[in-house]
XYZ file of C-alpha atoms in Angstrom:
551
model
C 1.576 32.973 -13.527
C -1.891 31.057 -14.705
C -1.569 27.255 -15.379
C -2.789 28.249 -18.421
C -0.253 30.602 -19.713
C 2.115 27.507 -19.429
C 0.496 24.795 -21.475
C 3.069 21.771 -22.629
C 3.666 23.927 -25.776
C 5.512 27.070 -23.706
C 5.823 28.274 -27.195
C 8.459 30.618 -25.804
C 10.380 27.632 -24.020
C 13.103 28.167 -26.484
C 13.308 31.654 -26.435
C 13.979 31.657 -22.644
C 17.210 29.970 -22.997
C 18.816 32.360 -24.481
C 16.789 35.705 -22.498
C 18.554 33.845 -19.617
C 21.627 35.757 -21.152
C 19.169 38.784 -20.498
C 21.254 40.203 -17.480
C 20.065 42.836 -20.004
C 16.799 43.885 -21.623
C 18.234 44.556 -24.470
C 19.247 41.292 -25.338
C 15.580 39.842 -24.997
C 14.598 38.570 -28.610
C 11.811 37.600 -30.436
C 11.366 33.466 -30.829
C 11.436 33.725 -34.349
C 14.749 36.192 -34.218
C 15.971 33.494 -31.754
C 15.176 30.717 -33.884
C 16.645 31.851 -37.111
C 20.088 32.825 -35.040
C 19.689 28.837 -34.105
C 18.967 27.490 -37.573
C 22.115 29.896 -39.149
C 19.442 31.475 -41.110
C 20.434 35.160 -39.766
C 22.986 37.071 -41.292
C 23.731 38.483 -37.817
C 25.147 36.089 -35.500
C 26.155 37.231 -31.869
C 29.741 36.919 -30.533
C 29.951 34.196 -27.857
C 29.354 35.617 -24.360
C 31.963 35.177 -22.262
C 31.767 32.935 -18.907
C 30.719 35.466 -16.909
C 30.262 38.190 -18.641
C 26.325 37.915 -17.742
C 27.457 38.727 -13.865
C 30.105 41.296 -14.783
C 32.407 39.084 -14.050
C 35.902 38.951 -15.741
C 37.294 35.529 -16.570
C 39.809 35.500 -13.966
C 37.216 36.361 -11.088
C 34.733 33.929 -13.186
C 36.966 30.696 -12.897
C 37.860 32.422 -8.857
C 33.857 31.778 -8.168
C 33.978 28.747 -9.861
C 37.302 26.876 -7.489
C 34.990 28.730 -4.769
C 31.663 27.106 -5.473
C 32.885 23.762 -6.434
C 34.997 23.798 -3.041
C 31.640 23.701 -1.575
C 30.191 21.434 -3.192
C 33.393 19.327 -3.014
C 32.935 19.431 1.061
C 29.158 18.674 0.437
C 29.761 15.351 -1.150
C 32.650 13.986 1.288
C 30.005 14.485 4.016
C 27.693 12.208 1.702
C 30.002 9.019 2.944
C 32.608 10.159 5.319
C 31.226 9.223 7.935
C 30.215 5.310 7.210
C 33.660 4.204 8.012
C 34.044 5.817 11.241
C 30.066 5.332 12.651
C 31.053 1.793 14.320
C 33.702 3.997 15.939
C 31.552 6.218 17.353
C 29.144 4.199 18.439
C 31.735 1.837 20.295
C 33.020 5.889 21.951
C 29.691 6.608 22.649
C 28.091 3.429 23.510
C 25.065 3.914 21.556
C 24.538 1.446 18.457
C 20.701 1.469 18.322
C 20.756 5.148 16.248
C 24.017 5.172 14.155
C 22.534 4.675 11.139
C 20.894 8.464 11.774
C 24.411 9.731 11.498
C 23.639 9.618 7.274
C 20.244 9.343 7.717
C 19.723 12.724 9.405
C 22.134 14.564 7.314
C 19.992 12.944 3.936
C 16.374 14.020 5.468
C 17.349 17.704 6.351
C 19.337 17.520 3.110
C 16.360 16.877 0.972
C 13.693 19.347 2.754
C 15.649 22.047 2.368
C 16.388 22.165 -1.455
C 13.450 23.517 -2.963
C 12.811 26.301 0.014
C 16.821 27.307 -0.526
C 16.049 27.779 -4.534
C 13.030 29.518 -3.832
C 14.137 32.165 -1.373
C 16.859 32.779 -3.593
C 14.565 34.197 -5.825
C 13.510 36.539 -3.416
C 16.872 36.937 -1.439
C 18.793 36.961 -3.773
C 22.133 33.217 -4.889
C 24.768 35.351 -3.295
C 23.186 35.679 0.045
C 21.482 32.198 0.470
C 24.814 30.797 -0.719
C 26.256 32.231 2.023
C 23.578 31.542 4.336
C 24.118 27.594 3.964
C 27.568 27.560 3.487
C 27.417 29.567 7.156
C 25.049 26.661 8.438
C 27.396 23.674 7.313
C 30.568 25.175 9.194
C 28.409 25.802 12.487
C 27.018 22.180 12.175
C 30.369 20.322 11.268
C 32.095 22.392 14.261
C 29.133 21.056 16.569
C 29.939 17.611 14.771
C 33.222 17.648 15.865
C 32.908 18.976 19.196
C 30.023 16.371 19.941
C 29.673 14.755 23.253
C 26.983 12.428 22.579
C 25.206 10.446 19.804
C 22.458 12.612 20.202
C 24.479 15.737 19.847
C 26.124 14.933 17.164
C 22.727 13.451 15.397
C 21.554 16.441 15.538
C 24.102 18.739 14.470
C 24.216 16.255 11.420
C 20.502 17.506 10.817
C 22.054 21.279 10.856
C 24.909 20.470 8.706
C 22.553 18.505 6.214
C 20.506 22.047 5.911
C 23.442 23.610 5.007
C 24.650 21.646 2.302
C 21.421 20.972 0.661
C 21.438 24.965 0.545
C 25.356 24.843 -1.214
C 24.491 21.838 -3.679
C 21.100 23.196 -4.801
C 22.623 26.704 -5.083
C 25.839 26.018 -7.064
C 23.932 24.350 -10.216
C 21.477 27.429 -10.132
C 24.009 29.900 -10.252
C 26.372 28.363 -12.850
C 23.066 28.823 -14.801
C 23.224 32.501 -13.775
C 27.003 33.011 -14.817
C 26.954 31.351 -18.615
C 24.632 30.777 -21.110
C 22.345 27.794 -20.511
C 23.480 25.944 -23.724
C 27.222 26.181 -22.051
C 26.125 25.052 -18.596
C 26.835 21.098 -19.574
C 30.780 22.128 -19.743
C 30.939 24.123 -16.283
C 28.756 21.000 -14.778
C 31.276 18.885 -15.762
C 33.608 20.079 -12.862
C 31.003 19.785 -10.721
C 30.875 16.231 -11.881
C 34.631 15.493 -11.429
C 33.916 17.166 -7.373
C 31.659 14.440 -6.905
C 33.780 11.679 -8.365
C 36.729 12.726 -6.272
C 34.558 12.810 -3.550
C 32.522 9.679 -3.390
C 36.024 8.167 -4.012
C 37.990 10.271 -1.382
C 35.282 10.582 1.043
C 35.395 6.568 2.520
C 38.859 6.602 2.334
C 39.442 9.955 4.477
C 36.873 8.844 6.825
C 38.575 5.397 7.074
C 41.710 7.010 7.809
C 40.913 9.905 9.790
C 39.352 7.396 12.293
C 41.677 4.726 12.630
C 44.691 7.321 12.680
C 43.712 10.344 14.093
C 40.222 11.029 15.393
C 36.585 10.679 13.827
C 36.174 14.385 14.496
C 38.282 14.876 11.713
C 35.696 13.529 9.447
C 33.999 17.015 10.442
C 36.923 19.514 11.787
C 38.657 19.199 7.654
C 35.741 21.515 6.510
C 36.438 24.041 9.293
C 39.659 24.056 7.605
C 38.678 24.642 4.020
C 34.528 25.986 3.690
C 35.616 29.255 4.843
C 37.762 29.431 1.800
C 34.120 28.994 -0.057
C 32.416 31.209 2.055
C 35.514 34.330 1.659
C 35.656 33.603 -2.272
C 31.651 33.916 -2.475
C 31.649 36.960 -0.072
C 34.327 39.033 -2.484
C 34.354 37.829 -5.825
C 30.195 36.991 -6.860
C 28.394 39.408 -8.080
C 24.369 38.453 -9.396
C 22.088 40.898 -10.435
C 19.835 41.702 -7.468
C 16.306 40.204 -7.352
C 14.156 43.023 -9.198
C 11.265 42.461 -6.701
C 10.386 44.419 -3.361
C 11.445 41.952 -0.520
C 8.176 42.703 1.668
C 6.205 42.573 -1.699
C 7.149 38.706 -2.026
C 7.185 37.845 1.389
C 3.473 38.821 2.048
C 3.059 37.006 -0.912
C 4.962 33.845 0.124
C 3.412 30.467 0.226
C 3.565 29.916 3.489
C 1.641 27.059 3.426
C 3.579 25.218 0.802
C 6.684 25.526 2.690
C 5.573 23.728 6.223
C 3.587 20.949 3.660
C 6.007 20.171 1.508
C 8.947 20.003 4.153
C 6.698 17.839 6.232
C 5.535 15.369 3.585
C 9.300 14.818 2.390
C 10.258 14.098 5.943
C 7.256 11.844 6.395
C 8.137 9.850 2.789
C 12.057 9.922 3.756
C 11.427 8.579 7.439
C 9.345 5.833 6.378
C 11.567 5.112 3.599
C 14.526 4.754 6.426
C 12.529 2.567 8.319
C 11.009 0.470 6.394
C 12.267 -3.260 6.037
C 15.537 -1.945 8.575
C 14.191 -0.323 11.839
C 10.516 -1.637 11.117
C 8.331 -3.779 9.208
C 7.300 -2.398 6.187
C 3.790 -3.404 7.339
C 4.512 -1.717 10.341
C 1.913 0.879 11.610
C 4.757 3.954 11.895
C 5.826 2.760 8.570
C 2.142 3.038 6.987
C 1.478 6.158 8.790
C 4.394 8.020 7.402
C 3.398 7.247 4.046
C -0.071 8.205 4.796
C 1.317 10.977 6.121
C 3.243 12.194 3.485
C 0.327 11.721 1.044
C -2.032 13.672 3.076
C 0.418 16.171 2.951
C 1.519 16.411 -0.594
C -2.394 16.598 -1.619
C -2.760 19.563 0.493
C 0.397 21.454 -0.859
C -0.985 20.463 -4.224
C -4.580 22.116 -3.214
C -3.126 25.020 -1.951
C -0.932 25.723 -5.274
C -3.818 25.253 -7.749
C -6.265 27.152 -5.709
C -5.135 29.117 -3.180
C -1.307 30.137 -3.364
C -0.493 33.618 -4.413
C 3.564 33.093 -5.194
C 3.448 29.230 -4.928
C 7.111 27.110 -3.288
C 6.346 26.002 -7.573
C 4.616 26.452 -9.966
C 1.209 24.484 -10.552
C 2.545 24.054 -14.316
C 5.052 22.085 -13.144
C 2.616 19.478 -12.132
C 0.634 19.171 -15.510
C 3.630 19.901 -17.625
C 4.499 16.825 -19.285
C 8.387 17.558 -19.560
C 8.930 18.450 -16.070
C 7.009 15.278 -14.588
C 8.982 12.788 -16.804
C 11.863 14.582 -16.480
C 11.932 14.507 -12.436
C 10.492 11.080 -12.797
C 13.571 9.990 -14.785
C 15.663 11.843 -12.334
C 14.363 10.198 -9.483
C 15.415 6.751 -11.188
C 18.966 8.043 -12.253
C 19.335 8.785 -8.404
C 18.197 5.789 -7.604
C 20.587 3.663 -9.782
C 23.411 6.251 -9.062
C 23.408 5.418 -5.807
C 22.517 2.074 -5.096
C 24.672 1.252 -7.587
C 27.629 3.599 -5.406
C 26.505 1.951 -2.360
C 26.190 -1.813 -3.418
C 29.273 -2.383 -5.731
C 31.604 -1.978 -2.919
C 30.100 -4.149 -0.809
C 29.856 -7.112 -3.704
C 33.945 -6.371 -4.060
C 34.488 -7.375 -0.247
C 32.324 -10.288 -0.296
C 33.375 -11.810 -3.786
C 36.878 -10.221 -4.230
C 37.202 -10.215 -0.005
C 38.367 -6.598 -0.379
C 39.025 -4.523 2.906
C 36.689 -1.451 3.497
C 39.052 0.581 2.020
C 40.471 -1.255 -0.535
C 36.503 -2.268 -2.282
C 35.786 2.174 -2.063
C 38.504 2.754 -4.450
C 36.868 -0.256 -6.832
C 34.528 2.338 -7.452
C 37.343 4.558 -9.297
C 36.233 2.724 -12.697
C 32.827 4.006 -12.287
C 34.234 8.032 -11.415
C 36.196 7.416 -14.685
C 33.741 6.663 -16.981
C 31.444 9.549 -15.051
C 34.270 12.113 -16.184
C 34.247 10.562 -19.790
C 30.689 10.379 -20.546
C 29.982 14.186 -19.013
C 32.042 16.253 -21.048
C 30.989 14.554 -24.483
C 27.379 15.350 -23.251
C 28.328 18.680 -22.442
C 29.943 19.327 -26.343
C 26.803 17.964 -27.740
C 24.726 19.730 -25.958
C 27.157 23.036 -26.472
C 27.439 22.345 -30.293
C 23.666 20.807 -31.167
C 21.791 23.074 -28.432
C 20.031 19.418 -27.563
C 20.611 17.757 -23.754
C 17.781 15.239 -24.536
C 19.548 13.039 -26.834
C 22.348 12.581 -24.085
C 19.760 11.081 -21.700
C 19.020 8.550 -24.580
C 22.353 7.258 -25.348
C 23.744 7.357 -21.787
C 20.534 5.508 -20.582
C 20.484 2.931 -22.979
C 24.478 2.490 -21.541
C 23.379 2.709 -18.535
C 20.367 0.308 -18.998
C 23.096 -2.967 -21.075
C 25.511 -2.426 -18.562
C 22.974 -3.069 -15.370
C 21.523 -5.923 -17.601
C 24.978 -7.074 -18.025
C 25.867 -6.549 -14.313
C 22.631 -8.831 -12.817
C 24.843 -12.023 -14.181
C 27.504 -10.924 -11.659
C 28.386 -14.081 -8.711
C 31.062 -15.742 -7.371
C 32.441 -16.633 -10.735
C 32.785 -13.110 -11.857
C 36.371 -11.688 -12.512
C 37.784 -8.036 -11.689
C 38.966 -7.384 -14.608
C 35.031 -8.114 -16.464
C 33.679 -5.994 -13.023
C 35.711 -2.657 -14.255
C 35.133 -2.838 -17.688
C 31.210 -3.034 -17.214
C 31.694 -0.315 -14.404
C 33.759 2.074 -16.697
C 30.737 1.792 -19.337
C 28.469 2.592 -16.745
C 30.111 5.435 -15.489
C 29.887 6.768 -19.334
C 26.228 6.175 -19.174
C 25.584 8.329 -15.766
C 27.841 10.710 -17.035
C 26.154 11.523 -19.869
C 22.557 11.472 -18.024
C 24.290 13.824 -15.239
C 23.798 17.436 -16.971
C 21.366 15.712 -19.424
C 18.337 15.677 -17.199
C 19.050 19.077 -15.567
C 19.518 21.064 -18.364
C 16.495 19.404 -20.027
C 14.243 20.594 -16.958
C 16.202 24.314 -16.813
C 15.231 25.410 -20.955
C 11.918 24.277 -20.222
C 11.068 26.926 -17.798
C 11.074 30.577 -17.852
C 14.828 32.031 -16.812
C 12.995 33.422 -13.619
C 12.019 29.953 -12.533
C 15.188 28.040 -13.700
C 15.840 28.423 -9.436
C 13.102 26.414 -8.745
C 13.051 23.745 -11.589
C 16.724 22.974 -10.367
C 15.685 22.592 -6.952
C 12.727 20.146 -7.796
C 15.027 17.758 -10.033
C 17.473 17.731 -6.912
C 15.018 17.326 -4.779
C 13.678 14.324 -6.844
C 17.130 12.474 -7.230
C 18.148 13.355 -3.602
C 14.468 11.399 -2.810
C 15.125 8.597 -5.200
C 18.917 8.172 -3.327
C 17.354 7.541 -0.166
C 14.631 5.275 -1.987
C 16.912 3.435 -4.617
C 19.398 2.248 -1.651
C 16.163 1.183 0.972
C 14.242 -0.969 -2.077
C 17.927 -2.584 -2.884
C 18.595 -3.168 0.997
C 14.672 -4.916 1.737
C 15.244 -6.798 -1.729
C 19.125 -8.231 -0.946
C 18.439 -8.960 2.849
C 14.931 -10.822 2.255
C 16.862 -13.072 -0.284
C 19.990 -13.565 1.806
C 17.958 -14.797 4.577
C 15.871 -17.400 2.582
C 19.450 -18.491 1.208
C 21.164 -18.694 4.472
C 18.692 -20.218 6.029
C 19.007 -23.475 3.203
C 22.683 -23.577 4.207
C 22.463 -26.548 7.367
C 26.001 -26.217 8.579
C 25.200 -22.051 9.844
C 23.094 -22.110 12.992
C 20.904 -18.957 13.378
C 23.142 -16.442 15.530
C 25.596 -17.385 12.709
C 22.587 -16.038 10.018
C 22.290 -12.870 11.882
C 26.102 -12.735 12.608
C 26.896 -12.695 8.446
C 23.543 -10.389 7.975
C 25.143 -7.804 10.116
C 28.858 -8.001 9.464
C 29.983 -9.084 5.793
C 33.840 -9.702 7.708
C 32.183 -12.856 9.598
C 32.531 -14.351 6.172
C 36.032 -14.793 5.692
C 37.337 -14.355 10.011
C 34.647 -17.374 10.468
C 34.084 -19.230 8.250
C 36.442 -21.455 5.776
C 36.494 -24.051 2.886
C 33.066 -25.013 1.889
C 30.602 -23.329 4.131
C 32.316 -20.204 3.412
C 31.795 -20.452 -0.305
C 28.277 -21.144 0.129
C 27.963 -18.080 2.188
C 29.541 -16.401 -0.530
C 27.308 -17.532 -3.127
C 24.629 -16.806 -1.236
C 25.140 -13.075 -1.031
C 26.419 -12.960 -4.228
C 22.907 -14.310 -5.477
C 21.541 -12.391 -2.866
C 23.041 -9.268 -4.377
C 21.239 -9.846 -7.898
C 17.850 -9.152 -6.956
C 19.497 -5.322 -7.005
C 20.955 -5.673 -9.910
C 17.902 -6.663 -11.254
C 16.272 -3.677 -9.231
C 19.076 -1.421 -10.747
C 17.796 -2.492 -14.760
C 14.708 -1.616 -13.801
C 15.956 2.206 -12.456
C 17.925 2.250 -15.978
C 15.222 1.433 -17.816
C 12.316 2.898 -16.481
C 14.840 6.352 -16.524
C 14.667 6.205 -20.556
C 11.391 5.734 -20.765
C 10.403 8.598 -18.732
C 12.914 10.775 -20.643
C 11.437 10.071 -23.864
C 8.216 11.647 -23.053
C 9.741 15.084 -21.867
C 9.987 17.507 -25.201
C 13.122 18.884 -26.019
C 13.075 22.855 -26.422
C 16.276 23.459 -28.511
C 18.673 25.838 -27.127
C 19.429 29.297 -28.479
């Protein structure tokens, strides 16, 4: 379609919503039919659809598909953080500490390049198959995982197991969209959301265990035990209507181009993301030239959509559409406060509270809790008003007192005043969860609802990786300067605490440790402070996007 077609008004924006319920022509309405339905102002009001109905699904098989995707995605996020606990294992078994931290950071990059080429092939290829397709990919790579032999082995068949799971996570959101109506979508997200809180919860704590009691290949070997349970459920039970285009039709139409540049210029931005202020210098030359190459890059996928693509990897609309460049902006920002936040509060439990590894993952329970509050009071607004917007707005503006609240954290700080803040926080991101998706999903037309999910995915996976990298250059720089006033620490003891947070308390004792303390606790706010920012900059950015009201 013509940039032009889709100006900011998509004056049929609202009307798609509800022809995504068009498994059938015949349900396609007029906006103005569609509008009155909206405003009660029709005599004629339809019946509810049933989950599933759209698919030909019953409710029984309907809620089947549903325990299948969402075990998929539930394996997904475990291998998020599983295996942080057990990579100082593996590296002492393997004898190779230099490239551990590629254990997450090749699952993340392959993660992140693979989401919008997943949601576009789908499109051609059909959810079912695709699904399938990655959820195939993630059971070869965690069985190559756990039957590694060397670092490099098992780096790499982190990098195939990565391409497989961003194929299940950007997959299950798209087709939840293809089993209910898109106003409903908030409610059947909110499982997804609780899969993710058990998970970032669980996930430390299995790979914690499974490595000091068993083996660190179990961090892997569990999802040989349960994915195929996925795979079998998706294989008998989901049914999608069949892509109405001829295969060979798209693919000789398929921008080719777009899917080598924009792979390529995500890899460049994630690698020097990874690098940057950890491996290297951000002033480093491999540093610069990744993000040169990544801009180099981007600009010619952007060329090649606006001028030469036939069936762009998106749609040049999406680039001068005002609600779907705040609205992956703001995602980008919820990722990364979601995440640094995820990553950071656990490590401010063991140094303040002197929590264990294990112990300071389950502080993050408050957080999970208020997550699975705040989502499914988001999802009945959005179900009952037909609005998602208005969730980003109050959940943001949580989100944004609670980080403001959260930079006067130190040493002084109690548990108790920790979990409250947390719980209200958790509200917050709950409510922005499904707001920001479904925002970006009824401002598209149904058939590119795959892709628009796949770009705001893409966008918080990318502000994950660069939410946690800003916070890590922002906290080290200032622990160093603080460490370095401290005259009783000498400077292997500087690197010593840099590296290991348990030097602190094995050590170190009575005064010099509580300076230490204080230091990273201090240390820690410039995070915080980076976190507000995230928060904030997150509601402004949503309150440009336009809200097209659901049918």
């Amino acid at each position: 379609m013509s940039v032009a077609h889709h100006n900011e008004k998509l004056p049929e924006a609202t009307n798609y919503a509800s022809d995504l319920e068009a498994a059938k022509p015949a349900s396609v309405e007029s906006g103005a039919e569609s509008q009155n339905e909206t405003d009660g102002n029709s005599g004629a009001t339809e019946k509810p659809e049933a989950p599933g109905a759209k698919a030909g699904l019953t409710l029984t098989q309907f809620w089947i598909v549903m325990v299948g995707l969402n075990i998929g995605m539930l394996l997904t996020a475990l291998d998020f953080n599983i295996v942080a606990p057990a990579a100082p294992i593996i590296s002492s078994q393997f004898n190779e500490f230099t490239n551990s931290a590629w254990l997450g950071s090749g699952f993340l990059i392959s993660f992140a390049l693979v989401l919008p080429l997943y949601t576009k092939l789908s499109d051609i290829f059909g959810r079912r198959n695709l699904f399938i397709f990655g959820t195939v990919l993630f059971i070869i790579g965690s069985a190559l995982c756990g039957a590694s032999q060397s670092m490099d082995m098992l780096i790499w068949s982190r990098v195939l197991q990565g391409a497989g799971a961003g194929g299940i996570y950007g997959l299950v959101n798209v087709i939840i969209t293809d089993l209910v109506p898109l106003k409903d979508v908030g409610n059947y997200l909110a499982t997804t959301a609780l899969v993710w809180a058990i998970a970032d919860v669980a996930g430390p704590l299995l790979g914690g265990i499974f490595s000091q009691y068993a083996t660190w290949r179990w961090c892997f070997y569990i999802n040989l035990c349960i994915s195929p349970i996925s795979l079998i459920v998706t294989v008998i039970y989901l049914r999608l209507p069949a892509p109405k285009v001829a295969i060979m039709e798209r693919l000789k139409n398929l921008d080719y181009v777009g899917m080598i540049t924009m792979p390529g210029a995500t890899v460049c931005l994630l690698l020097a993301l990874q690098w940057g202020g950890n491996t290297f210098a951000w002033s480093d030359s491999r540093v610069i030239g990744c993000f040169a190459g990544a801009v180099a890059l981007f600009t010619i996928f952007l060329v090649n959509i606006f001028k030469f693509a036939k069936d762009p990897l998106l749609p040049a609309y999406f680039f001068t559409n005002r609600t779907i460049l705040a609205i992956n902006a703001a995602e980008f920002c919820f990722g990364a406060n979601l995440i640094g936040m995820m990553y950071y509060v656990p490590q401010f439990f063991q140094i303040v509270f002197g929590d264990s590894a294990l112990i300071s993952g389950v502080g993050l329970i408050p957080m999970m809790v208020g997550l699975l509050i705040g989502n499914p009071i988001a999802a009945q607004i959005t179900s009952r008003k037909g609005m998602s917007k208005i969730n980003i707005i109050w959940g943001g503006l949580i989100m944004v007192l609670m980080c403001g609240l959260i930079t006067r954290w130190n040493t002084h700080t109690s548990r108790a005043e920790a979990v409250v803040l947390l719980v209200f926080l958790g509200i917050g991101q709950g409510a922005v969860f499904s707001g920001l998706l479904l925002t970006a999903q009824v401002a598209v037309p149904p058939q590119e609802i795959g892709v628009a999910t796949g770009l705001v995915i893409f966008s918080q996976t990318v502000g994950d990786i660069f939410g946690v990298a800003v916070f890590s250059t922002l906290y080290i720089n200032k622990l160093h300067t603080a460490l370095s006033r401290i005259s009783e620490l000498t400077a292997a003891d500087i690197l010593d605490i840099s590296q290991n947070i348990h030097a602190i308390r094995k050590d170190f004792t009575g005064q010099t440790q509580e300076m230490v303390i204080d230091a990273h606790a201090k240390a820690l706010q410039n995070g915080w402070w980076l976190m507000f920012a995230f928060a904030a900059a997150m509601v402004l950015f949503s309150l440009i996007a336009k809200q097209n009201k659901f049918a």
